[in-house]
């Protein structure tokens, strides 16, 4: 602990004091609120189940009332107590229309059938599959055993009666009631009503418990009246609830912990059960937990912020001084400790500043002395090497070559002499275009000696531009690049075309070759480099621009030496033209792989006699 920085010690202590208690409080509040909300959710779910039971009781009550209405109809009474006498066609039609009216008034009714004690029946929507008497059906016997009490049969299974719509047994719920003579209590017949399960499903599925919870309805025997499509449990054993009419409990079913809330209807004798996973919290629980987590998070963030501020205010001066010392060690002597503190740290910073000033003065003095020494050595070297000595030497070699009949050597030496003379050009940066053309012709003569028939060139110079001035040595880097990276890579002889013409107020110098050309990605890379180099010094002027340009050229030369020098000459020309004349001038490159490359130098018109607007602006 003693080896830790001061700021880390402060942060650790502050977290132990403020953040840890906040976390414990948040956990306690979250646990308590969850327990309270769970109880409220259970009560609310029981209320929802109660409303569902009320709706189901209302639907079943309607079915019961339908049986009463049917049993009171005179024609139905005549049919049930006919003593073997059948109704005529008109009466049968009237009864059929009467029964159809109920199915029209109550869409939840799938069908109604009236059967007498002999097995004869009347119905608009239902019929018997076989000639077996209906008195042997289970639903008929259950209704008779109930002695006039409305009976819920459940899903019809293996019965002889079906509907014209051909509902499946799991799509309807059958109810029945026996009709008794009010005086003798003799059984006269049975009314069977099929209720569509859809009305029960719509009532139950509208209630959602959490994210995946649902309601299911079972009868007094434990058989399913309604379950959703993908239930978490297939059956609900009555042993789980015993004789209780309502309650809640949890059980592990198929590896999942489920919560059950149930309520039994005394009218239908059905039990509605709510099923949902125990790990699903109600929306209120999640909302309160979100507030608790937000509070704890805000407290932690405030604690961390406060600890960082306190530790920063204490350790910042020391770290700042340490940073300045590291910068001074790395060679940056421009750093200064800026502080108004009057304590020991402030005094130490002032001493540091004095030390840096003294060191910088000593280094500047050393640099001045070294520069003076290098300049003296350079002047001494230049004094020993004079340009005319070089020219005389080349003339001597030229004379000796002519004497030995080595005309080719003499021509190369003469071209080299002209190349040097025009390149030096008495220190002038601008020369007439005619001299620039002579310079590039000398260069091509030398290269022609080396490459012979592989290198051919033509020149197309307008007569009206030969007297114009241009920056010296503009064409030589472009032509060299065309030879080494264009013609040299192709098979057979190659051609270079050099042209100069005027386009408005600009002079176009064009170098075209039919060499190997550049691939699209290589061309894009070169154009990006040209664009970058052109804009690099756009906002820099004066001595800073010259210094930056010189340093950039040195860096580019180092990079080019490692990459084979591809494009370095073109980039050099781009920088010279743009630094001298502005952004609207420079180098343009277009190339097609396998066909060749065209390089254009856009140069201002510099008339030696009349001057140039570009130079006037510069």
PDB file of C-alpha atoms in Angstrom, residues 431-434 464-470 502 507 604-608:
ATOM      1  CA  UNK A 431      16.239  29.343 -67.538  1.00  0.00           C
ATOM      2  CA  UNK A 432      14.802  29.729 -71.074  1.00  0.00           C
ATOM      3  CA  UNK A 433      12.719  26.797 -72.259  1.00  0.00           C
ATOM      4  CA  UNK A 434      15.189  26.333 -75.112  1.00  0.00           C
ATOM      5  CA  UNK A 464       6.244  30.658 -79.828  1.00  0.00           C
ATOM      6  CA  UNK A 465       7.175  29.215 -76.408  1.00  0.00           C
ATOM      7  CA  UNK A 466      10.908  28.569 -76.795  1.00  0.00           C
ATOM      8  CA  UNK A 467      11.886  31.983 -75.399  1.00  0.00           C
ATOM      9  CA  UNK A 468       9.677  31.592 -72.275  1.00  0.00           C
ATOM     10  CA  UNK A 469      11.388  30.973 -68.946  1.00  0.00           C
ATOM     11  CA  UNK A 470      10.781  27.871 -66.822  1.00  0.00           C
ATOM     12  CA  UNK A 502       0.835  27.264 -74.666  1.00  0.00           C
ATOM     13  CA  UNK A 507       2.604  26.695 -70.434  1.00  0.00           C
ATOM     14  CA  UNK A 604       2.839  29.821 -65.739  1.00  0.00           C
ATOM     15  CA  UNK A 605       3.820  31.809 -68.827  1.00  0.00           C
ATOM     16  CA  UNK A 606       7.039  33.670 -67.923  1.00  0.00           C
ATOM     17  CA  UNK A 607       8.029  36.081 -70.676  1.00  0.00           C
ATOM     18  CA  UNK A 608      11.558  37.359 -70.078  1.00  0.00           C
TER      19      UNK A 608
END
